[in-house]
Amino acid sequence: MDTQEVIRRLSSKTIEEQLAVLRNLLSEAPSPEVYPLLLANLTSQDDSVVFLSLDILVKKYPHAVHQDAVLLTPQLVALLTTNHGPIVDRAIWGLSITGPDSVRILIEYILQSTDDNHLEMGIWALGKNAHIRQYPALVVDTVRAQLSNINPQIRNAALNALMGMCPLRPFHRLDAESYNFEPVYGELQVVAQDFLELETTREGKEWLGRYLELLDNRNKL
């Protein structure tokens, strides 16, 4: 399929035709002419169109996404609250691609948020950002403050984000030299234990149990 045909189909008013060409683009080389249409699709009312367009952007056009960080970052942040898991995942990925400034933008988003859903998703996105090593204290302190939030979903997001970035996990997001997690570990233990006592699912209990095991045995590692 030549570029002009791709452009014609992407501009179609038929969602099925748009989706068909988007699926094909996943296996095609990137094209400068197609890129603007993928950006425009991020405002589509169809979740599948948004997801596939964003999936192509982060996989095929990372350099362009980075170059257009100022334009794209607000759109990616807005996509965090779509309540569509795959879109949220790619938006988080895209924010990392835009560069280190995404860390400060997410922190500002968290600090200024007056909506619990926005706050929760901001925490998840910050916890998974690829550039947190550049601002370790700012990142940890921002998320740590939410461990005492009245909303259990926000506390849960903060718990998972901090556990994901701490040196006890194998991901090496932050090391002991970047930030002294020892004072944070005690707070994480309290929150994890509180959740464990209320958890009713086997999977949830096992997950929290692993957290507590890591925290309890941290000085033996």
XYZ file of N, CA and C in Angstrom:
663
model
N 0.851 -1.191 0.000
C 0.000 0.000 0.000
C 0.890 1.246 0.000
N 0.700 2.133 -0.998
C 1.546 3.318 -1.056
C 1.080 4.360 -0.041
N 1.922 5.376 0.139
C 1.678 6.373 1.179
C 0.370 7.120 0.966
N 0.083 7.475 -0.261
C -1.150 8.221 -0.534
C -2.392 7.400 -0.209
N -2.311 6.096 -0.455
C -3.437 5.224 -0.126
C -3.601 5.115 1.385
N -2.477 5.048 2.093
C -2.514 5.011 3.560
C -3.161 6.280 4.095
N -2.748 7.419 3.558
C -3.296 8.700 4.002
C -4.801 8.768 3.724
N -5.194 8.291 2.549
C -6.619 8.308 2.200
C -7.429 7.468 3.180
N -6.928 6.296 3.506
C -7.667 5.405 4.398
C -7.662 5.907 5.843
N -6.555 6.502 6.249
C -6.518 7.062 7.602
C -7.480 8.233 7.748
N -7.746 8.910 6.638
C -8.659 10.059 6.661
C -10.114 9.643 6.476
N -10.340 8.349 6.320
C -11.699 7.837 6.110
C -12.585 8.112 7.325
N -13.865 8.305 7.065
C -14.822 8.482 8.155
C -15.293 7.135 8.712
N -14.850 6.067 8.080
C -15.225 4.724 8.509
C -14.183 4.189 9.487
N -14.586 3.936 10.714
C -13.661 3.471 11.743
C -13.001 2.155 11.335
N -13.772 1.260 10.739
C -13.230 -0.040 10.348
C -12.085 0.116 9.354
N -12.217 1.064 8.429
C -11.158 1.285 7.443
C -9.923 1.883 8.109
N -10.138 2.804 9.031
C -9.011 3.376 9.767
C -8.268 2.296 10.548
N -9.016 1.438 11.229
C -8.396 0.393 12.045
C -7.614 -0.587 11.181
N -8.147 -0.904 10.013
C -7.469 -1.851 9.125
C -6.108 -1.319 8.690
N -6.058 -0.058 8.307
C -4.780 0.498 7.857
C -3.825 0.696 9.029
N -4.342 1.026 10.200
C -3.485 1.176 11.378
C -2.822 -0.149 11.740
N -3.563 -1.226 11.655
C -2.982 -2.540 11.957
C -1.866 -2.873 10.968
N -2.050 -2.497 9.713
C -1.009 -2.733 8.708
C 0.236 -1.897 8.975
N 0.034 -0.696 9.494
C 1.159 0.209 9.734
C 2.113 -0.315 10.802
N 1.631 -1.193 11.658
C 2.501 -1.750 12.692
C 3.663 -2.532 12.098
N 3.486 -3.024 10.881
C 4.551 -3.798 10.238
C 5.217 -3.037 9.093
N 4.883 -1.759 8.951
C 5.450 -0.942 7.876
C 6.515 0.005 8.420
N 7.381 0.462 7.529
C 8.391 1.448 7.917
C 7.710 2.788 8.198
N 8.265 3.586 9.117
C 7.662 4.890 9.420
C 7.699 5.820 8.215
N 6.724 6.707 8.143
C 6.626 7.648 7.031
C 6.335 9.043 7.573
N 7.119 10.045 7.189
C 6.878 11.420 7.661
C 5.493 11.935 7.289
N 4.971 11.465 6.149
C 3.660 11.936 5.704
C 2.531 11.381 6.565
N 2.743 10.214 7.138
C 1.711 9.568 7.950
C 1.701 10.096 9.382
N 2.850 10.516 9.857
C 3.009 10.943 11.255
C 1.958 11.958 11.709
N 1.689 13.043 10.954
C 0.687 14.022 11.418
C -0.709 13.421 11.592
N -1.049 12.440 10.758
C -2.364 11.815 10.878
C -2.455 10.961 12.135
N -1.351 10.335 12.493
C -1.325 9.563 13.737
C -1.505 10.483 14.941
N -0.868 11.643 14.882
C -1.041 12.623 15.961
C -2.499 13.067 16.055
N -3.090 13.336 14.916
C -4.491 13.782 14.901
C -5.417 12.715 15.470
N -5.055 11.456 15.272
C -5.892 10.360 15.766
C -5.937 10.270 17.289
N -5.033 10.923 17.968
C -5.022 10.863 19.434
C -6.252 11.528 20.038
N -6.953 12.303 19.245
C -8.185 12.937 19.727
C -9.434 12.217 19.212
N -9.243 11.059 18.594
C -10.383 10.284 18.080
C -11.317 9.879 19.215
N -12.589 9.730 18.888
C -13.572 9.268 19.862
C -13.566 7.745 20.005
N -12.816 7.066 19.135
C -12.747 5.605 19.170
C -11.474 5.163 19.896
N -11.639 4.409 20.972
C -10.488 3.990 21.775
C -9.502 3.142 20.982
N -9.989 2.307 20.093
C -9.093 1.446 19.318
C -8.231 2.268 18.363
N -8.807 3.298 17.773
C -8.047 4.190 16.894
C -6.969 4.909 17.694
N -7.337 5.397 18.868
C -6.367 6.088 19.724
C -5.242 5.142 20.121
N -5.602 3.946 20.583
C -4.577 3.006 21.036
C -3.615 2.625 19.916
N -4.153 2.213 18.765
C -3.281 1.783 17.675
C -2.396 2.925 17.186
N -2.941 4.125 17.111
C -2.145 5.281 16.685
C -1.024 5.557 17.675
N -1.344 5.494 18.950
C -0.342 5.737 19.983
C 0.686 4.614 20.018
N 0.230 3.392 19.818
C 1.130 2.240 19.772
C 2.147 2.400 18.642
N 1.681 2.833 17.488
C 2.573 3.055 16.346
C 3.535 4.199 16.634
N 3.040 5.260 17.232
C 3.887 6.415 17.526
C 5.054 6.049 18.438
N 4.776 5.321 19.516
C 5.857 5.021 20.461
C 6.816 3.970 19.915
N 6.329 3.095 19.051
C 7.181 2.030 18.517
C 7.921 2.421 17.240
N 7.271 3.213 16.393
C 7.831 3.527 15.080
C 8.380 4.952 14.962
N 7.910 5.850 15.824
C 8.289 7.260 15.690
C 8.842 7.847 16.994
N 9.672 7.131 17.744
C 10.139 7.671 19.029
C 10.925 8.971 18.888
N 11.723 9.084 17.818
C 12.495 10.318 17.634
C 11.562 11.503 17.409
N 10.552 11.311 16.589
C 9.597 12.393 16.326
C 8.809 12.746 17.580
N 8.431 11.732 18.358
C 7.718 11.977 19.618
C 8.585 12.806 20.557
N 9.860 12.462 20.627
C 10.781 13.226 21.479
C 10.903 14.663 20.977
N 11.023 14.825 19.668
C 11.162 16.160 19.085
C 9.919 17.013 19.324
N 8.765 16.372 19.367
C 7.496 17.095 19.548
C 7.006 17.041 20.996
N 7.924 16.934 21.928
C 7.564 16.770 23.341
C 6.638 17.872 23.842
N 6.912 19.100 23.478
C 6.095 20.219 23.968
C 4.652 20.085 23.488
N 4.487 19.669 22.250
C 3.147 19.485 21.687
C 2.449 18.261 22.273
N 3.197 17.166 22.403
C 2.591 15.884 22.751
C 2.363 15.666 24.238
N 3.208 16.221 25.075
C 3.116 15.927 26.508
C 1.734 16.217 27.091
N 1.125 17.377 26.834
C -0.220 17.607 27.393
C -1.244 16.576 26.914
N -1.126 16.142 25.658
C -2.059 15.134 25.145
C -1.845 13.792 25.837
N -0.585 13.429 26.042
C -0.283 12.158 26.702
C -0.755 12.169 28.150
N -0.570 13.283 28.826
C -1.043 13.396 30.213
C -2.561 13.257 30.254
N -3.244 13.888 29.309
C -4.709 13.792 29.268
C -5.166 12.353 29.037
N -4.400 11.590 28.276
C -4.773 10.202 27.981
C -4.605 9.278 29.182
N -3.923 9.739 30.218
C -3.754 8.918 31.419
C -5.083 8.616 32.099
N -6.056 9.458 31.888
C -7.330 9.308 32.606
C -8.461 8.837 31.690
N -8.112 8.116 30.645
C -9.132 7.592 29.728
C -9.846 6.366 30.292
N -9.295 5.773 31.358
C -9.832 4.524 31.919
C -9.768 3.372 30.915
N -8.867 3.480 29.965
C -8.630 2.420 28.977
C -7.187 1.954 29.173
N -7.038 0.782 29.797
C -5.720 0.313 30.208
C -4.647 0.357 29.138
N -4.886 -0.194 27.937
C -3.851 -0.165 26.905
C -3.451 1.249 26.483
N -4.424 2.165 26.417
C -4.096 3.552 26.078
C -3.240 4.167 27.172
N -3.615 3.946 28.412
C -2.848 4.483 29.540
C -1.418 3.958 29.508
N -1.263 2.669 29.247
C 0.072 2.073 29.182
C 0.932 2.751 28.126
N 0.377 2.966 26.945
C 1.155 3.607 25.877
C 1.385 5.087 26.160
N 0.453 5.733 26.834
C 0.656 7.139 27.204
C 1.821 7.265 28.182
N 1.909 6.345 29.134
C 3.020 6.340 30.085
C 4.337 6.120 29.352
N 4.344 5.189 28.416
C 5.521 4.921 27.588
C 5.892 6.175 26.796
N 4.897 6.790 26.185
C 5.145 7.985 25.400
C 5.727 9.124 26.221
N 5.257 9.287 27.446
C 5.790 10.342 28.306
C 7.269 10.132 28.574
N 7.682 8.898 28.775
C 9.109 8.630 28.959
C 9.895 8.997 27.708
N 9.334 8.715 26.539
C 10.019 9.028 25.287
C 10.198 10.531 25.116
N 9.254 11.327 25.602
C 9.369 12.781 25.426
C 10.591 13.347 26.125
N 11.090 12.670 27.168
C 12.317 13.109 27.813
C 12.180 13.405 29.293
N 13.284 13.822 29.925
C 13.319 14.036 31.374
C 12.335 15.074 31.893
N 11.972 16.038 31.062
C 11.024 17.062 31.527
C 9.680 16.456 31.919
N 9.391 15.257 31.414
C 8.121 14.611 31.751
C 8.021 14.323 33.241
N 9.162 14.152 33.911
C 9.145 13.907 35.356
C 8.590 15.121 36.082
N 9.128 16.279 35.785
C 8.657 17.503 36.452
C 7.208 17.824 36.079
N 6.842 17.542 34.859
C 5.461 17.787 34.432
C 4.501 16.886 35.197
N 4.871 15.621 35.382
C 4.016 14.702 36.139
C 3.949 15.084 37.610
N 5.057 15.532 38.162
C 5.051 15.966 39.561
C 4.135 17.173 39.736
N 4.222 18.114 38.817
C 3.332 19.282 38.876
C 1.873 18.849 38.732
N 1.632 17.892 37.859
C 0.285 17.354 37.648
C -0.247 16.736 38.936
N 0.599 15.991 39.628
C 0.205 15.360 40.893
C -0.077 16.414 41.959
N 0.815 17.363 42.096
C 0.691 18.363 43.155
C -0.504 19.288 42.952
N -0.864 19.528 41.702
C -1.959 20.459 41.416
C -3.305 19.765 41.236
N -3.305 18.437 41.223
C -4.538 17.706 40.937
C -5.561 17.867 42.053
N -6.797 18.131 41.658
C -7.912 18.186 42.610
C -8.887 17.034 42.368
N -8.519 16.146 41.463
C -9.350 14.996 41.112
C -8.596 13.731 41.497
N -9.234 12.849 42.265
C -8.545 11.658 42.759
C -8.097 10.734 41.635
N -8.905 10.610 40.591
C -8.512 9.748 39.476
C -7.281 10.293 38.769
N -7.241 11.597 38.568
C -6.077 12.225 37.951
C -4.846 12.028 38.830
N -5.017 12.212 40.122
C -3.908 12.045 41.056
C -3.382 10.617 41.021
N -4.284 9.661 41.064
C -3.879 8.251 41.048
C -3.101 7.911 39.779
N -3.610 8.329 38.633
C -2.941 7.996 37.378
C -1.623 8.741 37.227
N -1.545 9.942 37.784
C -0.278 10.663 37.777
C 0.791 9.924 38.561
N 0.399 9.337 39.685
C 1.337 8.557 40.504
C 1.809 7.322 39.750
N 0.881 6.600 39.140
C 1.263 5.419 38.354
C 2.242 5.803 37.252
N 1.951 6.890 36.538
C 2.807 7.304 35.427
C 4.185 7.727 35.911
N 4.231 8.460 37.009
C 5.520 8.893 37.544
C 6.342 7.689 37.996
N 5.681 6.732 38.632
C 6.394 5.553 39.110
C 7.027 4.743 37.999
N 6.453 4.810 36.794
C 6.971 4.028 35.669
C 7.822 4.853 34.712
N 8.032 6.115 35.024
C 8.788 6.976 34.118
C 10.257 6.564 34.059
N 10.829 6.661 32.878
C 12.202 6.192 32.660
C 13.263 7.162 33.166
N 12.871 8.349 33.607
C 13.859 9.375 33.936
C 13.883 9.757 35.414
N 13.304 8.928 36.279
C 13.213 9.315 37.689
C 14.577 9.411 38.359
N 15.599 8.770 37.813
C 16.938 8.857 38.403
C 17.480 10.287 38.385
N 16.948 11.113 37.511
C 17.443 12.487 37.427
C 16.887 13.374 38.542
N 15.775 12.952 39.157
C 15.161 13.742 40.225
C 14.729 12.826 41.366
N 15.634 12.034 41.929
C 15.215 10.999 42.892
C 14.483 11.537 44.115
N 15.021 12.567 44.746
C 14.389 13.087 45.963
C 13.021 13.687 45.658
N 12.937 14.438 44.587
C 11.676 15.080 44.208
C 10.610 14.029 43.905
N 11.009 12.983 43.204
C 10.071 11.916 42.845
C 9.592 11.168 44.082
N 10.539 10.689 44.886
C 10.170 9.877 46.048
C 9.348 10.691 47.037
N 9.762 11.909 47.306
C 9.039 12.729 48.279
C 7.616 13.035 47.809
N 7.456 13.254 46.502
C 6.124 13.535 45.960
C 5.198 12.341 46.134
N 5.693 11.154 45.808
C 4.861 9.953 45.920
C 4.676 9.559 47.384
N 5.721 9.693 48.164
C 5.659 9.320 49.590
C 4.564 10.082 50.319
N 4.369 11.328 49.952
C 3.351 12.152 50.613
C 1.954 11.568 50.445
N 1.763 10.754 49.402
C 0.435 10.190 49.138
C 0.181 8.883 49.884
N 1.171 8.386 50.627
C 0.954 7.179 51.431
C -0.063 7.412 52.544
N -0.270 8.663 52.894
C -1.235 8.988 53.952
C -2.535 9.558 53.394
N -2.707 9.486 52.076
C -3.937 9.990 51.462
C -5.142 9.221 51.982
N -6.261 9.905 52.144
C -7.467 9.265 52.675
C -8.050 8.244 51.697
N -7.757 8.404 50.410
C -8.293 7.512 49.383
C -7.416 6.262 49.263
N -7.962 5.066 49.513
C -7.147 3.849 49.463
C -6.564 3.566 48.086
N -7.232 3.982 47.021
C -6.696 3.755 45.680
C -5.429 4.572 45.453
N -5.406 5.765 46.011
C -4.219 6.601 45.881
C -3.094 6.047 46.748
N -3.416 5.593 47.949
C -2.397 4.964 48.797
C -1.825 3.724 48.113
N -2.699 2.964 47.469
C -2.253 1.765 46.763
C -1.319 2.121 45.608
N -1.673 3.159 44.863
C -0.815 3.597 43.758
C 0.545 4.040 44.278
N 0.541 4.779 45.394
C 1.799 5.241 45.981
C 2.641 4.070 46.473
N 1.995 3.104 47.125
C 2.700 1.908 47.603
C 3.370 1.184 46.441
N 2.622 0.931 45.388
C 3.165 0.201 44.243
C 4.252 0.987 43.523
N 4.059 2.291 43.393
C 5.065 3.113 42.724
C 6.376 3.114 43.500
N 6.304 3.288 44.811
C 7.516 3.327 45.630
C 8.192 1.965 45.699
N 7.409 0.907 45.808
C 8.005 -0.426 45.805
C 8.655 -0.719 44.455
N 8.052 -0.226 43.388
C 8.604 -0.463 42.062
C 9.910 0.243 41.810
N 10.125 1.386 42.464
C 11.348 2.147 42.217
C 12.426 1.944 43.275
N 12.093 1.312 44.391
C 13.062 1.192 45.492
C 14.115 0.125 45.192
N 15.259 0.165 45.877
C 16.353 -0.788 45.618
C 16.033 -2.235 45.969
N 14.936 -2.491 46.679
C 14.591 -3.867 47.032
C 14.091 -4.662 45.830
N 13.632 -3.970 44.812
C 13.112 -4.646 43.619
C 14.224 -4.823 42.592
N 14.071 -5.742 41.656
C 15.144 -6.032 40.694
C 15.205 -5.077 39.509
N 14.365 -4.053 39.510
C 14.283 -3.194 38.333
C 15.379 -2.128 38.292
N 16.016 -1.875 39.449
C 17.103 -0.888 39.538
C 16.655 0.497 39.067
N 15.428 0.876 39.429
C 14.937 2.201 39.059
C 15.699 3.277 39.824
N 15.823 3.082 41.140
C 16.637 3.962 41.981
C 17.504 3.082 42.866
N 18.732 3.530 43.129
C 19.604 2.749 44.002
C 19.766 3.459 45.341
N 20.454 2.792 46.261
C 20.607 3.329 47.616
C 21.392 4.631 47.621
N 22.259 4.819 46.632
C 23.042 6.054 46.563
C 22.195 7.228 46.082
N 21.163 6.938 45.317
C 20.306 8.003 44.786
C 19.386 8.579 45.853
N 18.913 7.700 46.745
C 17.954 8.133 47.769
C 18.002 7.149 48.925
N 17.977 7.674 50.140
C 17.952 6.820 51.328
C 16.512 6.392 51.603
N 16.187 5.179 51.204
C 14.824 4.676 51.349
C 14.507 4.176 52.756
N 15.494 4.064 53.617
C 15.265 3.431 54.909
C 14.101 4.058 55.681
N 13.997 5.383 55.769
C 12.840 5.962 56.474
C 11.505 5.667 55.776
N 11.553 5.459 54.467
C 10.333 5.197 53.702
C 9.858 3.766 53.914
N 10.808 2.853 54.110
C 10.446 1.438 54.230
C 9.461 1.186 55.371
N 9.661 1.867 56.489
C 8.745 1.687 57.616
C 7.331 2.106 57.268
N 7.205 3.205 56.530
C 5.881 3.672 56.110
C 5.252 2.689 55.121
N 6.073 2.141 54.230
C 5.569 1.166 53.267
C 5.084 -0.099 53.968
N 5.789 -0.502 55.012
C 5.363 -1.682 55.777
C 3.983 -1.479 56.393
N 3.780 -0.312 56.973
C 2.491 -0.015 57.614
C 1.365 -0.044 56.585
N 1.583 0.607 55.447
C 0.545 0.669 54.413
C 0.277 -0.722 53.838
N 1.337 -1.466 53.552
C 1.165 -2.816 52.994
C 0.437 -3.731 53.974
N 0.765 -3.618 55.252
C 0.108 -4.449 56.260
C -1.371 -4.083 56.379
N -1.668 -2.805 56.331
C -3.068 -2.362 56.388
C -3.866 -2.927 55.213
N -3.276 -2.881 54.032
C -3.958 -3.420 52.852
C -4.116 -4.933 52.954
N -3.096 -5.601 53.472
C -3.155 -7.056 53.589
C -4.304 -7.497 54.491
N -4.524 -6.764 55.562
C -5.591 -7.118 56.502
C -6.977 -6.953 55.889
N -7.079 -6.106 54.869
C -8.372 -5.864 54.221
C -8.534 -6.644 52.917
N -7.424 -7.183 52.404
C -7.455 -7.856 51.104
C -8.233 -9.166 51.173
N -9.041 -9.413 50.155
C -9.862 -10.629 50.146
C -9.460 -11.611 49.049
N -8.697 -11.167 48.059
C -8.330 -12.060 46.961
C -6.993 -12.739 47.236
N -6.859 -13.936 46.733
C -5.610 -14.685 46.909
C -4.444 -13.974 46.225
N -4.689 -13.499 45.016
C -3.634 -12.814 44.271
C -3.157 -11.571 45.016
N -4.119 -10.792 45.523
C -3.763 -9.584 46.261
C -2.979 -9.883 47.512
N -3.384 -10.917 48.228
C -2.673 -11.299 49.452
C -1.250 -11.755 49.147
N -1.086 -12.502 48.062
C 0.248 -12.967 47.697
C 1.147 -11.797 47.310
N 0.584 -10.852 46.568
C 1.357 -9.687 46.128
C 1.806 -8.850 47.326
N 0.883 -8.563 48.217
C 1.222 -7.786 49.412
C 2.168 -8.565 50.311
N 1.998 -9.877 50.369
C 2.900 -10.707 51.156
C 4.325 -10.632 50.646
N 4.491 -10.574 49.327
C 5.839 -10.446 48.757
C 6.448 -9.099 49.108
N 5.622 -8.058 49.058
C 6.111 -6.739 49.466
C 6.613 -6.781 50.907
N 5.797 -7.330 51.792
C 6.156 -7.358 53.211
C 7.380 -8.227 53.457
N 7.510 -9.295 52.709
C 8.693 -10.145 52.859
C 9.958 -9.383 52.476
N 9.893 -8.651 51.380
C 11.034 -7.835 50.966
C 11.369 -6.780 52.015
N 10.344 -6.128 52.527
C 10.551 -5.072 53.517
C 11.072 -5.636 54.831
N 10.521 -6.755 55.270
C 10.943 -7.352 56.540
C 12.378 -7.866 56.478
N 12.784 -8.342 55.299
C 14.105 -8.959 55.162
C 15.119 -8.052 54.480
N 14.826 -6.762 54.419
C 15.680 -5.866 53.648
C 17.119 -5.809 54.141
N 17.339 -5.990 55.426
C 18.702 -5.921 55.957
C 19.472 -7.219 55.766
N 18.776 -8.238 55.256
C 19.435 -9.524 55.012
C 19.854 -9.676 53.558
N 19.404 -8.733 52.715
C 19.687 -8.848 51.285
C 21.133 -8.484 50.988
